[in-house]
Coordinates of C-alpha atoms in Angstrom, one line a residue:
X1 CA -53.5 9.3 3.3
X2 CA -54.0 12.8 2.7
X3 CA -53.1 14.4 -1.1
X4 CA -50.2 17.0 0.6
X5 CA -49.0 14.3 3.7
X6 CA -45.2 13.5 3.3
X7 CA -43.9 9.9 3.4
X8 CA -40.6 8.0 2.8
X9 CA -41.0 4.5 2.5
X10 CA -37.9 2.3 2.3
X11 CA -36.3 -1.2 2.0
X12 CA -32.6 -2.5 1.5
X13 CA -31.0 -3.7 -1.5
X14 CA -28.0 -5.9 -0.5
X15 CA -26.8 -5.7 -4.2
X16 CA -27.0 -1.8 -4.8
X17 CA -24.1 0.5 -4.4
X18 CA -25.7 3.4 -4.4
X19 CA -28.7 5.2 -3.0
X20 CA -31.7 6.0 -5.7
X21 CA -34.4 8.9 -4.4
X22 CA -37.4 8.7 -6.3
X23 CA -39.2 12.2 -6.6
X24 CA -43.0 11.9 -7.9
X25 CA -45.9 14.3 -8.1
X26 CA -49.0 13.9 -6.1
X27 CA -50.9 13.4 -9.7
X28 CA -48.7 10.5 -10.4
X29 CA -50.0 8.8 -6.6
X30 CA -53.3 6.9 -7.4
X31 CA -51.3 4.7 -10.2
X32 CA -48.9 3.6 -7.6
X33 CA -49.1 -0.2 -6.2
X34 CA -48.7 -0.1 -3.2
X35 CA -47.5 -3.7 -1.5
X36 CA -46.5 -4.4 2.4
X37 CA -43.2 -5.9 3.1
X38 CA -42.8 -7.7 6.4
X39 CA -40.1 -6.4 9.1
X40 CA -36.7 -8.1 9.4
X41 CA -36.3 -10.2 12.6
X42 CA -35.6 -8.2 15.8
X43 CA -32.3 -7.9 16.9
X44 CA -30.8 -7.1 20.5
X45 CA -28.2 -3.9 20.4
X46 CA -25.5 -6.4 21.5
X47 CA -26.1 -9.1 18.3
X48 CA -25.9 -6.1 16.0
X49 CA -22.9 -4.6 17.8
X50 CA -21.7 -8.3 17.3
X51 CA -22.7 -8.4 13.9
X52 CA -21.2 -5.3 12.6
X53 CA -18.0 -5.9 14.6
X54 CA -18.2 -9.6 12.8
X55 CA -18.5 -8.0 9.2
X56 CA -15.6 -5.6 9.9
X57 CA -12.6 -7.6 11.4
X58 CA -14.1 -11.3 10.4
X59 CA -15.2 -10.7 7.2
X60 CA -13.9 -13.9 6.0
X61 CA -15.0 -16.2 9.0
X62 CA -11.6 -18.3 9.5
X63 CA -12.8 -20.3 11.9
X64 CA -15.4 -22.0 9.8
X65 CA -13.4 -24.5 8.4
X66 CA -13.0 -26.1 11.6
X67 CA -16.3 -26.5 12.5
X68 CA -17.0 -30.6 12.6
X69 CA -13.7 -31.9 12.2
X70 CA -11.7 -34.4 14.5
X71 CA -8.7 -33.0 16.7
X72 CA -6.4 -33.9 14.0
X73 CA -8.0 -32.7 11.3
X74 CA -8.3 -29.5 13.6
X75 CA -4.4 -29.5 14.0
X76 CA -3.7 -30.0 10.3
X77 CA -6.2 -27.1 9.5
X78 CA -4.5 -24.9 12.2
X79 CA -0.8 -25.7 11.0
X80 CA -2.4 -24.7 7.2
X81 CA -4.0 -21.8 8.3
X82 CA -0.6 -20.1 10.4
X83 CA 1.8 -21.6 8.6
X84 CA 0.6 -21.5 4.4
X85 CA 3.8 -24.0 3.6
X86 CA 1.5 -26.5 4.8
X87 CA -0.9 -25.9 2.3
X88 CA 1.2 -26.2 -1.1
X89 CA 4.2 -28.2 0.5
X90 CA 1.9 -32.1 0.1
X91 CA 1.6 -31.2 -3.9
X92 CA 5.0 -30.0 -4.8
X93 CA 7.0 -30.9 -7.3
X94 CA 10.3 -31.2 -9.2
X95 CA 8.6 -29.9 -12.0
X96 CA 8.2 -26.6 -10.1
X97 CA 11.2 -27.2 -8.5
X98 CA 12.5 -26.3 -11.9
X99 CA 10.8 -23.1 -12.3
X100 CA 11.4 -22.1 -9.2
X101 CA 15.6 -22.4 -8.9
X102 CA 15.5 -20.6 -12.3
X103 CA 14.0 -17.9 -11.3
X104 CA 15.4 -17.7 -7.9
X105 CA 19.1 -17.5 -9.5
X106 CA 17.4 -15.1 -11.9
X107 CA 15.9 -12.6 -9.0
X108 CA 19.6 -13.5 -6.8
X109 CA 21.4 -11.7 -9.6
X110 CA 19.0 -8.4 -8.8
X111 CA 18.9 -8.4 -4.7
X112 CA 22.7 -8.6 -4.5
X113 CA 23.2 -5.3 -6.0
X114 CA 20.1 -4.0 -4.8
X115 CA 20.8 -5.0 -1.8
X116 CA 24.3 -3.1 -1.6
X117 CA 22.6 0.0 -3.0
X118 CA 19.5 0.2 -0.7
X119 CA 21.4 -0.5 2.3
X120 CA 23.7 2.7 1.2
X121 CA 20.4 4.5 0.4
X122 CA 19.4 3.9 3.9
X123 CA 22.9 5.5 4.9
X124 CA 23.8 1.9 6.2
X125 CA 26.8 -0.5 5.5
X126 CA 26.8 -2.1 2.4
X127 CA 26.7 -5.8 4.2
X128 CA 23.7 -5.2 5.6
X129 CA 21.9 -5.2 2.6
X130 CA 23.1 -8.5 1.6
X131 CA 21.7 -9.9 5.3
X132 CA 18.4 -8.6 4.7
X133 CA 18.4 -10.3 1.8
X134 CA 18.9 -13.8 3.2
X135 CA 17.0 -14.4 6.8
X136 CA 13.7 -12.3 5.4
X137 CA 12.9 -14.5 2.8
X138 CA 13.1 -17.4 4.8
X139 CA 10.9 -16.7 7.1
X140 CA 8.5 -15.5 4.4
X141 CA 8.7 -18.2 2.3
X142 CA 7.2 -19.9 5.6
X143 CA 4.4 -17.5 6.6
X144 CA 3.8 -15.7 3.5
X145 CA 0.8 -16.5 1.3
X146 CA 1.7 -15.1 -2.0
X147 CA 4.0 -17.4 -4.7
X148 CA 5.2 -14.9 -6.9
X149 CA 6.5 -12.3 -4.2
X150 CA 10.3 -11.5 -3.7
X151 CA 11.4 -10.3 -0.4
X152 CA 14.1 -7.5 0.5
X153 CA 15.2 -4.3 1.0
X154 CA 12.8 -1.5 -1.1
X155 CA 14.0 1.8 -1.7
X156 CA 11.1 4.0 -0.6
X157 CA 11.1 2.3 3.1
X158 CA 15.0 2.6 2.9
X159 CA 14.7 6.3 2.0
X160 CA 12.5 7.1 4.6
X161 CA 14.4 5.4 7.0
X162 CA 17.3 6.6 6.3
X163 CA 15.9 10.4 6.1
X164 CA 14.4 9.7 9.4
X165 CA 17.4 8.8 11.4
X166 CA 20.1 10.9 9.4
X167 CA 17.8 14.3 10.8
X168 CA 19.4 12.9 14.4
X169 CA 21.9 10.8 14.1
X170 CA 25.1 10.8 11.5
X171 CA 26.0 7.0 10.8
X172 CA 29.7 9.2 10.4
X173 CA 29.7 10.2 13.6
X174 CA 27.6 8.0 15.4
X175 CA 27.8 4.5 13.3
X176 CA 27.2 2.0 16.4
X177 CA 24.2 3.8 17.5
X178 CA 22.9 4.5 14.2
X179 CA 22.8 0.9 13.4
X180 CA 21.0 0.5 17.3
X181 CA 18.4 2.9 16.1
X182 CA 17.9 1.1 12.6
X183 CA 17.5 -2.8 14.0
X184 CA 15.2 -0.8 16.7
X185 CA 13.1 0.6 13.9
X186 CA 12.8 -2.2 12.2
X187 CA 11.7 -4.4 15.2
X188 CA 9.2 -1.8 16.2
X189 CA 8.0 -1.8 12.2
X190 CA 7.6 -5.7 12.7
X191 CA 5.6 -5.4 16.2
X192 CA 3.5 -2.6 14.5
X193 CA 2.5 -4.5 11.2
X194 CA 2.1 -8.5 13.1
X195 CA -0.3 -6.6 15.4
X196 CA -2.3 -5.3 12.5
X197 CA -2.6 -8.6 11.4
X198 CA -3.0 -10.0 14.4
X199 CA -5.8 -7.9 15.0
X200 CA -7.4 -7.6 11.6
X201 CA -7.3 -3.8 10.9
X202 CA -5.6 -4.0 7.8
X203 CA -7.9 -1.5 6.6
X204 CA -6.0 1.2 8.3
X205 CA -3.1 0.8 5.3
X206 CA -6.2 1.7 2.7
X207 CA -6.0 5.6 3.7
X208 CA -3.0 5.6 1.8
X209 CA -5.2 5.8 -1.5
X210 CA -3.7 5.1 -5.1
X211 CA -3.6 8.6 -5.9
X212 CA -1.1 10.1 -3.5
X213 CA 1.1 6.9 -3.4
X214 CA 1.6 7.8 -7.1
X215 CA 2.4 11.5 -5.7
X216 CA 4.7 10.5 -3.0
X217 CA 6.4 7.5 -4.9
X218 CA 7.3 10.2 -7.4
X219 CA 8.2 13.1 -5.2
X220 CA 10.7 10.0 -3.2
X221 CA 12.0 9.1 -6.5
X222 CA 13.4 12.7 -7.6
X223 CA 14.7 12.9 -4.1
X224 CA 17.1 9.5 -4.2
X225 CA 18.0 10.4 -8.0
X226 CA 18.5 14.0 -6.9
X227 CA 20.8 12.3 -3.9
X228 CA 23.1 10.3 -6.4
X229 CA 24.6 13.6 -7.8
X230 CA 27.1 12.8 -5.0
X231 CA 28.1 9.7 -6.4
X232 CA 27.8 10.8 -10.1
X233 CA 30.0 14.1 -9.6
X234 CA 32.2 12.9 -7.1
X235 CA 31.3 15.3 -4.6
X236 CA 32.6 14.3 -1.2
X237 CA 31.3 17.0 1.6
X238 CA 27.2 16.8 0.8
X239 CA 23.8 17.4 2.8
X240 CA 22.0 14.9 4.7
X241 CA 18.9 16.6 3.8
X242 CA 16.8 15.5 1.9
X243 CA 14.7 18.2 0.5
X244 CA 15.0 19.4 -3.0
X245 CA 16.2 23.0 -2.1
X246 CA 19.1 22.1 -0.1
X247 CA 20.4 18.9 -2.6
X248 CA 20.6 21.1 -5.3
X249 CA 22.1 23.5 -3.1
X250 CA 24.9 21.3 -2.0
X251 CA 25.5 20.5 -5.7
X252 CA 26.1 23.9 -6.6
X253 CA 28.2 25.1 -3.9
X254 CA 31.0 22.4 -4.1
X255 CA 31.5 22.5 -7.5
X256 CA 35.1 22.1 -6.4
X257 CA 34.7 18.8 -5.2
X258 CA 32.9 17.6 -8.9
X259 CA 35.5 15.0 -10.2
X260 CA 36.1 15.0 -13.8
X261 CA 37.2 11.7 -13.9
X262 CA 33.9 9.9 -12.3
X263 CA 31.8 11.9 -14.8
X264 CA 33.7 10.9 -17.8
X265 CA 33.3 7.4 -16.4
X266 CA 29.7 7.5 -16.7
X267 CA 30.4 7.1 -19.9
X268 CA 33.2 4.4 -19.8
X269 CA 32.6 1.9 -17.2
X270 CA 36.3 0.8 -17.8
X271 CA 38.4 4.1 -17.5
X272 CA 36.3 5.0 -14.2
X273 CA 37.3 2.1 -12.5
X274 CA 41.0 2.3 -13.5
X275 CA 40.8 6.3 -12.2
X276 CA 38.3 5.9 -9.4
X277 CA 39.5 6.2 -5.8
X278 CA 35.9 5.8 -4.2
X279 CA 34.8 2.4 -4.0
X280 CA 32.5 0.5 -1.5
X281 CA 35.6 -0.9 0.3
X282 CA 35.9 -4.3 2.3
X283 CA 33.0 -6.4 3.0
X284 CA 33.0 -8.6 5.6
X285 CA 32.5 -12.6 4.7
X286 CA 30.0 -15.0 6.8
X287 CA 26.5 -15.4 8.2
X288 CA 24.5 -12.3 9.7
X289 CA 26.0 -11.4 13.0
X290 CA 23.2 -11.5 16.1
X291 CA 22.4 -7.9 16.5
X292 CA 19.4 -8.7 19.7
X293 CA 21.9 -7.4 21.9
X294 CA 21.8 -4.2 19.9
X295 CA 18.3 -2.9 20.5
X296 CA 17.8 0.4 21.7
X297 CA 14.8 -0.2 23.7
X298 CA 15.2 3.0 26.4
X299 CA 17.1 6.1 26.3
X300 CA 17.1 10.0 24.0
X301 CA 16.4 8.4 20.7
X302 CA 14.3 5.6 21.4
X303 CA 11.2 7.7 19.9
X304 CA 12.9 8.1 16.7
X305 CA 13.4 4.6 16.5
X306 CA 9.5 3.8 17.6
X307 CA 8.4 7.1 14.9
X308 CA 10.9 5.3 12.2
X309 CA 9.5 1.9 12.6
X310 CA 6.3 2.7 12.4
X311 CA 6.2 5.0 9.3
X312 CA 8.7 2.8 7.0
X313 CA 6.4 -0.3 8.8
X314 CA 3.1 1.2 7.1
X315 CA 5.3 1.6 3.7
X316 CA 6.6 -1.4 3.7
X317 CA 3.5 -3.2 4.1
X318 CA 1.3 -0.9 1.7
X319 CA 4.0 -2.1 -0.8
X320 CA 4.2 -5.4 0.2
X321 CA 0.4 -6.3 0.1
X322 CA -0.1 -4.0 -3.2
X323 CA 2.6 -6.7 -4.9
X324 CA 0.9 -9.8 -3.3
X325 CA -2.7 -8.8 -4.7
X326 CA -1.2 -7.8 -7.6
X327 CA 0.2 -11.0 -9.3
X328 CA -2.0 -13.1 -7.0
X329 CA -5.2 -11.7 -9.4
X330 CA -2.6 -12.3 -12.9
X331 CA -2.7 -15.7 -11.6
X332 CA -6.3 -15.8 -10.4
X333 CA -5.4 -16.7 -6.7
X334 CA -5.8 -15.6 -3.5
X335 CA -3.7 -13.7 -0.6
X336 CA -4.6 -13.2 3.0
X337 CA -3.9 -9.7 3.9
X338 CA -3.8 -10.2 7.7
X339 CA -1.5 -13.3 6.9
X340 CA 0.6 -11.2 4.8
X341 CA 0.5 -8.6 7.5
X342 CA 2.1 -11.0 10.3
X343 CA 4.2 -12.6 7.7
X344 CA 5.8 -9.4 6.7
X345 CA 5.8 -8.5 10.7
X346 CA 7.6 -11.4 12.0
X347 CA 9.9 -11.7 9.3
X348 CA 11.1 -7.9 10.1
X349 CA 11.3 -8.8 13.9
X350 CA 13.3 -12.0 13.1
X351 CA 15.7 -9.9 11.1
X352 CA 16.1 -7.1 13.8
X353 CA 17.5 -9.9 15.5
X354 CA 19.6 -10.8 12.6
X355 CA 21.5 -7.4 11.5
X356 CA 19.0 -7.1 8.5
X357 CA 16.9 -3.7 8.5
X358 CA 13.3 -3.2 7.3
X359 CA 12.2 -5.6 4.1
X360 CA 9.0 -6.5 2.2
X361 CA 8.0 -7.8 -1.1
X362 CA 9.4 -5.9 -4.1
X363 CA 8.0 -4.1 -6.7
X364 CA 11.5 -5.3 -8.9
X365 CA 12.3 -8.2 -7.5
X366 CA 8.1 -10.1 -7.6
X367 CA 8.3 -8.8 -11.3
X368 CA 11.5 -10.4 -12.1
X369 CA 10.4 -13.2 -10.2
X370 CA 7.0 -13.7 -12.2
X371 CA 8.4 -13.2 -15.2
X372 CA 10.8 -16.0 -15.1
X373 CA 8.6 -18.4 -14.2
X374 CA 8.2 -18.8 -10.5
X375 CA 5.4 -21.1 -9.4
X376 CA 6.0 -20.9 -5.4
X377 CA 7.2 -19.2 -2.7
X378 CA 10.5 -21.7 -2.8
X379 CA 12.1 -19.1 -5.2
X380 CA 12.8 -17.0 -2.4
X381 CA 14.6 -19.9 -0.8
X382 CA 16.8 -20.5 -4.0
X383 CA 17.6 -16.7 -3.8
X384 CA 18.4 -16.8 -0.1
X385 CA 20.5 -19.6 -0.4
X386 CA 22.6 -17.8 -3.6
X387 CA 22.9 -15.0 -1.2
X388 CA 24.1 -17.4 1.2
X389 CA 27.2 -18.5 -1.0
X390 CA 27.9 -14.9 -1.6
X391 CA 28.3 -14.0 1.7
X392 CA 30.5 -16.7 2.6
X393 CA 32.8 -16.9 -0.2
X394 CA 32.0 -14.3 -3.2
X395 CA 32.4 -11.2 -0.9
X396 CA 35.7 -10.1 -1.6
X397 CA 35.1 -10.2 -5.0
X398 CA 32.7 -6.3 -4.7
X399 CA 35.5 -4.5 -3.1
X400 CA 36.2 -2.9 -5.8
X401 CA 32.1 -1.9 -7.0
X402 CA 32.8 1.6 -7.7
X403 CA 30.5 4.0 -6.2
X404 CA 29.6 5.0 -9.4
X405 CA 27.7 2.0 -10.2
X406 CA 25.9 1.8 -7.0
X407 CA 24.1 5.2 -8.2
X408 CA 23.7 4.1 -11.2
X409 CA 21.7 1.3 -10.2
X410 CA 20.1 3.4 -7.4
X411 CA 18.7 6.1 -10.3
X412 CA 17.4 2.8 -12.7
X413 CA 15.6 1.5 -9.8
X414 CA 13.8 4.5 -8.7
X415 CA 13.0 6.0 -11.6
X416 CA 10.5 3.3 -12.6
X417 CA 8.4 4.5 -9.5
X418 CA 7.8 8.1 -11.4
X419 CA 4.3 6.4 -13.1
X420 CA 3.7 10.0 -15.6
X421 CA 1.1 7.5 -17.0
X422 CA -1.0 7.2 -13.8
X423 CA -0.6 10.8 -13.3
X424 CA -2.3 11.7 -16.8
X425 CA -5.1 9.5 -15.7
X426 CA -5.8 11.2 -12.9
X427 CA -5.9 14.5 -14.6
X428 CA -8.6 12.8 -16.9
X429 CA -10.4 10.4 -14.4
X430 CA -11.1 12.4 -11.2
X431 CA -9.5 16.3 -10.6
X432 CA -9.8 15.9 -7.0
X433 CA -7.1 12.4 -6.8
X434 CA -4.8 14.6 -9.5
X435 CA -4.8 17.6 -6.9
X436 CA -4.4 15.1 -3.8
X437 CA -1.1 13.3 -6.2
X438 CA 0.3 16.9 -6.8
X439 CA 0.1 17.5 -2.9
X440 CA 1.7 14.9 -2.0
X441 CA 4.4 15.2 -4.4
X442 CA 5.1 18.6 -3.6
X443 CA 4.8 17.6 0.3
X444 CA 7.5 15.3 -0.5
X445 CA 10.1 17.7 -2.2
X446 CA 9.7 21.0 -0.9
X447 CA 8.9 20.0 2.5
X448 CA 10.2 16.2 4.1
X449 CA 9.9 12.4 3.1
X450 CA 8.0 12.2 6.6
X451 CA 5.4 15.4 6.1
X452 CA 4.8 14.3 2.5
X453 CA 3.6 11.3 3.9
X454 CA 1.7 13.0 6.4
X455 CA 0.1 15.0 3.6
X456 CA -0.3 12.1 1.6
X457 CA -3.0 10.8 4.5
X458 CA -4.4 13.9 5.2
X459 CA -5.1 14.5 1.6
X460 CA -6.5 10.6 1.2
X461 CA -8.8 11.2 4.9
X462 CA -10.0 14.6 3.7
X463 CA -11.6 13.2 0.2
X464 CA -13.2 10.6 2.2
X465 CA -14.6 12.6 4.2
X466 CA -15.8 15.0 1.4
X467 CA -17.0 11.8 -0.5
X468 CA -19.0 10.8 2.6
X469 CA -20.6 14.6 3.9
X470 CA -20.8 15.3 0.1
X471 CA -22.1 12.5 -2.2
X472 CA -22.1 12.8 -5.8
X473 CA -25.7 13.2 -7.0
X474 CA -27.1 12.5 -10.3
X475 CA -30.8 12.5 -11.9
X476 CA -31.5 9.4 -13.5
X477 CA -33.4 8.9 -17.3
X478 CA -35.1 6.0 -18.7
X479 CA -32.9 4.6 -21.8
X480 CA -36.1 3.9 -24.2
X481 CA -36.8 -0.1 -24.8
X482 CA -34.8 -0.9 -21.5
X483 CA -35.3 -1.0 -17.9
X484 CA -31.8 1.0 -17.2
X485 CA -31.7 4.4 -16.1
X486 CA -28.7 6.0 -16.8
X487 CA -27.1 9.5 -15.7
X488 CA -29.6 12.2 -18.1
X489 CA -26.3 14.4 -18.2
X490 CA -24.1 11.8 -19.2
X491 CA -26.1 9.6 -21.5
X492 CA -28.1 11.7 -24.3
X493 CA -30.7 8.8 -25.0
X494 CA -31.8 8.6 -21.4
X495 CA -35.1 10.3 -21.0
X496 CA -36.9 11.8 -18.1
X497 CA -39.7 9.9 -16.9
X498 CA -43.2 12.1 -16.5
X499 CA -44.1 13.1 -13.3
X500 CA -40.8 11.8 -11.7
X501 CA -37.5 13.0 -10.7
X502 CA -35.5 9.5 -10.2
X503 CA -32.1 10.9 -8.4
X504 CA -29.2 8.7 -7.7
X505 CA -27.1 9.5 -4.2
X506 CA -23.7 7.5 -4.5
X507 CA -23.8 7.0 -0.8
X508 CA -26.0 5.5 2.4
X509 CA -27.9 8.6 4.0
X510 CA -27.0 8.8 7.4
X511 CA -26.2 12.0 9.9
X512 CA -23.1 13.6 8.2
X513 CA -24.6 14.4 4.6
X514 CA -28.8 14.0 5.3
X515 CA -28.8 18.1 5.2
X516 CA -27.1 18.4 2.5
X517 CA -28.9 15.8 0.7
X518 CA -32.0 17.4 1.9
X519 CA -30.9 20.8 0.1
X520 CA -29.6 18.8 -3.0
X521 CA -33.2 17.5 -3.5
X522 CA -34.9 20.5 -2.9
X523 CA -32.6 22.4 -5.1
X524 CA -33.1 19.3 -8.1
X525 CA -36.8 19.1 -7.5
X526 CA -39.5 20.6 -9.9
X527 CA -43.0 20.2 -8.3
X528 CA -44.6 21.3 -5.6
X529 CA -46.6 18.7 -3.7
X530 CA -44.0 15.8 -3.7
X531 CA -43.5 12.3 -1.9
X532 CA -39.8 10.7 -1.7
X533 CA -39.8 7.0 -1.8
X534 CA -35.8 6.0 -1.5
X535 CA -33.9 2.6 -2.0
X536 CA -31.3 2.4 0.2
X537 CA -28.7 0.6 1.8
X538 CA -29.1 2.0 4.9
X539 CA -32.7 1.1 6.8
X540 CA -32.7 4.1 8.6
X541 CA -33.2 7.5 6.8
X542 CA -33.0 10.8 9.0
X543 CA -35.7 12.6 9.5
X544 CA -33.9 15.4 8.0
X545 CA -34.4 14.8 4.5
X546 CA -38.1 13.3 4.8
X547 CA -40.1 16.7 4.5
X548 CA -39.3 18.6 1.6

């Protein structure tokens, strides 16, 4: 090997997570070892297509398990694997039972008022609220693989949906088709998020990155608090927009309509109800109605409902999954995301059928649920079946629920999802997720609940692709009496190692960013005769950034 020649040699690491270019002089050569490392087995193009495809959509392999077992073991497996009831059912208890009615009653005295408010937030009838808060669980508490999770209406996919239909159809003017359109939406929500699960591509919620859910969660949050100045002021004539420009707008130009007497009320519960004359009004007693006859499956406004369904679908199941994972790790457990997919799924398709609009596990209700002591799933039973006795014989008894309250409770809810504390972490953490937060906030208040979304993935797909075409790059010191190298610019006892430039590239090299890595080395390198020898996680490193 000639002293000037150029060489890259290479192997894969299957426990690095980042790339690591080593840099060395031609002086520093003759002390290398050098030592040959056999080949990996050959493999056809179609068994690494079938690989790959394997590791992305089966990364889990759920068919193992059945692999040398009897027919029935095979049908008991199956049963377990579809239907998770099957799993935990053998071992309860009444010891859990216990638990589990206590804080079912407990989570029953939140989803009944929730429920009444979200369904009014979704510019539906107060009832339906109640019935989405009965069937749902059910079939969750079947499917669903997470025990702390309680399932109902949530006020960012009501929000949206609401917005949504409201820009085309009044529920005033319209209310029999505006209910077609929102049992439609939610069917098509629970078609679009079974057939994620049914097809593995869960990841497809991930784009929806941390940083500009905290943006848009905020932005949605100002908006429905913004939206309860109707209630609050008494104002009776108000937008259906839902932008902050034309709320505040409505505000101020029917300051005639502001009733003294629901404002004072804010203050005494008593008095307002004695003075009030707005209150929710009768609600019907009995089960949920059948509403499969109402689904609007052709005509004008059928690609709202398909648009609505599957925007408030990918909410409701980024919120859904987020509260699954998250009380599944406090209690150091597991949850399937495709099975919590096609739970979620079928449980909204079911309740299309049942006059109950779009549901998933809530943020509120899985935290009141954890923290008074649920063990299982069956404390979404014990709600469902509180909400059952409501509906047929407590109804009567919120007729007279002012108005008042129903912001009120509206405002507490969704002010919790305004996290200032993530936001201030951001700042400090990482500029670029502070900047994509910010956009999507702003997306969501100056522009549309829908486009703030829209902004929200753009923003999440552009930093991956920056992150991809433009990996972070760091040189790499020796901290002295160890055999860590560290970041020089970040740790002040790491040293440089003679005759070497040791530079870390926090991604695989492959097409998109091997020219730009290629001018990142040349522009970090010091010598003149050099050789690159890289670890890897890709095997294959372009051409492109081998002569330097």
């Amino acid at each position: 090997m000639g002293i000037n020649s150029n060489r890259v040699e290479h192997y894969s690491d299957a426990t690095s997570h980042e790339t690591t270019v080593t840099i060395c002089s031609a002086e520093a050569m003759p002390n290398l070892e050098v030592h040959k490392v056999c080949l990996p087995p050959h493999k056809t193009t179609l068994q690494k297509l079938r690989h790959r495809l394997s590791e992305i959509f089966f990364p889990d392999d759920p068919l193992h398990r059945f692999n040398n077992q009897t027919w029935l073991k095979k049908l008991l497996l199956g049963l377990q694997f579809f239907f998770p009831v099957f799993q935990w059912g053998p071992n309860y208890s009444l010891k859990l039972l216990r638990s589990d009615v206590i804080s079912g009653l407990t989570i029953a005295s939140l989803a009944i008022p929730q429920g009444i408010s979200y369904a009014k937030l979704a510019n539906l009838p107060p009832i339906i609220g109640l019935y989405s808060s009965f069937v749902p669980p059910l079939i969750y508490s079947v499917l669903g693989s997470s025990r702390h999770i309680g399932v109902g209406p949530v006020s960012i996919a009501s929000l949206v949906m609401g917005t949504m239909l409201s820009e085309t159809v009044s529920y005033a003017d319209q209310p029999i088709l505006y209910l077609q359109l929102a049992f439609t939406a939610t069917f098509f929500a629970g078609v679009f998020q079974a057939s994620l699960g049914l097809l593995r591509l869960g990841f497809v919620i991930d784009f929806l990155s941390k940083a500009t859910l905290v943006g848009f969660m905020a932005g949605a949050a100002v908006i429905v608090s913004l939206q309860q100045l109707k209630g609050l002021l008494g104002i009776v004539h108000f937008t259906s927009k839902m932008e902050i420009v034309p709320v505040l707008s409505s505000v101020l130009s029917h300051k005639n309509e502001w009733s003294w007497q629901t404002i004072v009320m804010g203050i005494s519960f008593l008095v307002f109800l004695l003075a009030t004359r707005q209150i929710i009004g009768h609600l019907p007693k009995g089960l949920n109605p059948p509403s499969s006859n109402m689904l609007y499956f052709q005509g004008a406004y059928l690609g709202v409902a398909l648009k609505t369904g599957i925007v408030t679908g990918i909410l409701a199941l980024t919120e859904g999954i987020a509260v699954g994972r998250t009380f599944a790790a406090l209690k150091n457990y597991q949850v399937d995301g495709n099975k919590e997919m096609m739970a979620i799924g079928l449980m909204n398709m079911a309740g299309s059928c049942s006059s109950c609009y779009i549901t998933t596990g809530s943020f509120s209700r899985s935290a009141v649920n954890y923290n008074a002591g649920a063990q299982t799933i069956v404390s979404n039973i014990v709600m469902s079946s509180a909400v059952l006795v409501t509906l047929l014989f407590l109804m009567p008894l919120f007729t007279y629920t002012p108005n008042f309250i129903l912001a009120a409770i509206i405002i507490t809810a969704v002010i919790g999802l305004i996290d200032y504390q993530a936001v201030f972490r951001l700042w400090k953490v990482d500029k670029l997720d502070f900047l994509a937060c910010i956009c999507s906030f702003l997306g969501v208040l100056f522009i549309s609940v829908p486009l703030g979304l829209a902004i929200a993935v753009g923003v999440s797909v552009f930093k991956i692709l920056l992150h991809v075409t433009r990996p972070n790059t760091m040189v790499l010191g020796n901290i002295p009496g160890t055999q860590i190298y560290q970041d020089i610019s970040r740790y002040r006892e790491a040293l440089r190692v003679p005759s070497f430039l040791i530079v870390a590239v926090e991604s695989p090299f492959f097409f998109a960013n091997s020219t730009y890595l290629q001018e990142r080395l040349v522009s970090v390198s010091e010598f003149c005769n050099l050789y690159i020898y890289a670890k890897s996680k890709s095997l294959c490193i372009p051409n492109a950034i081998t002569m330097i």
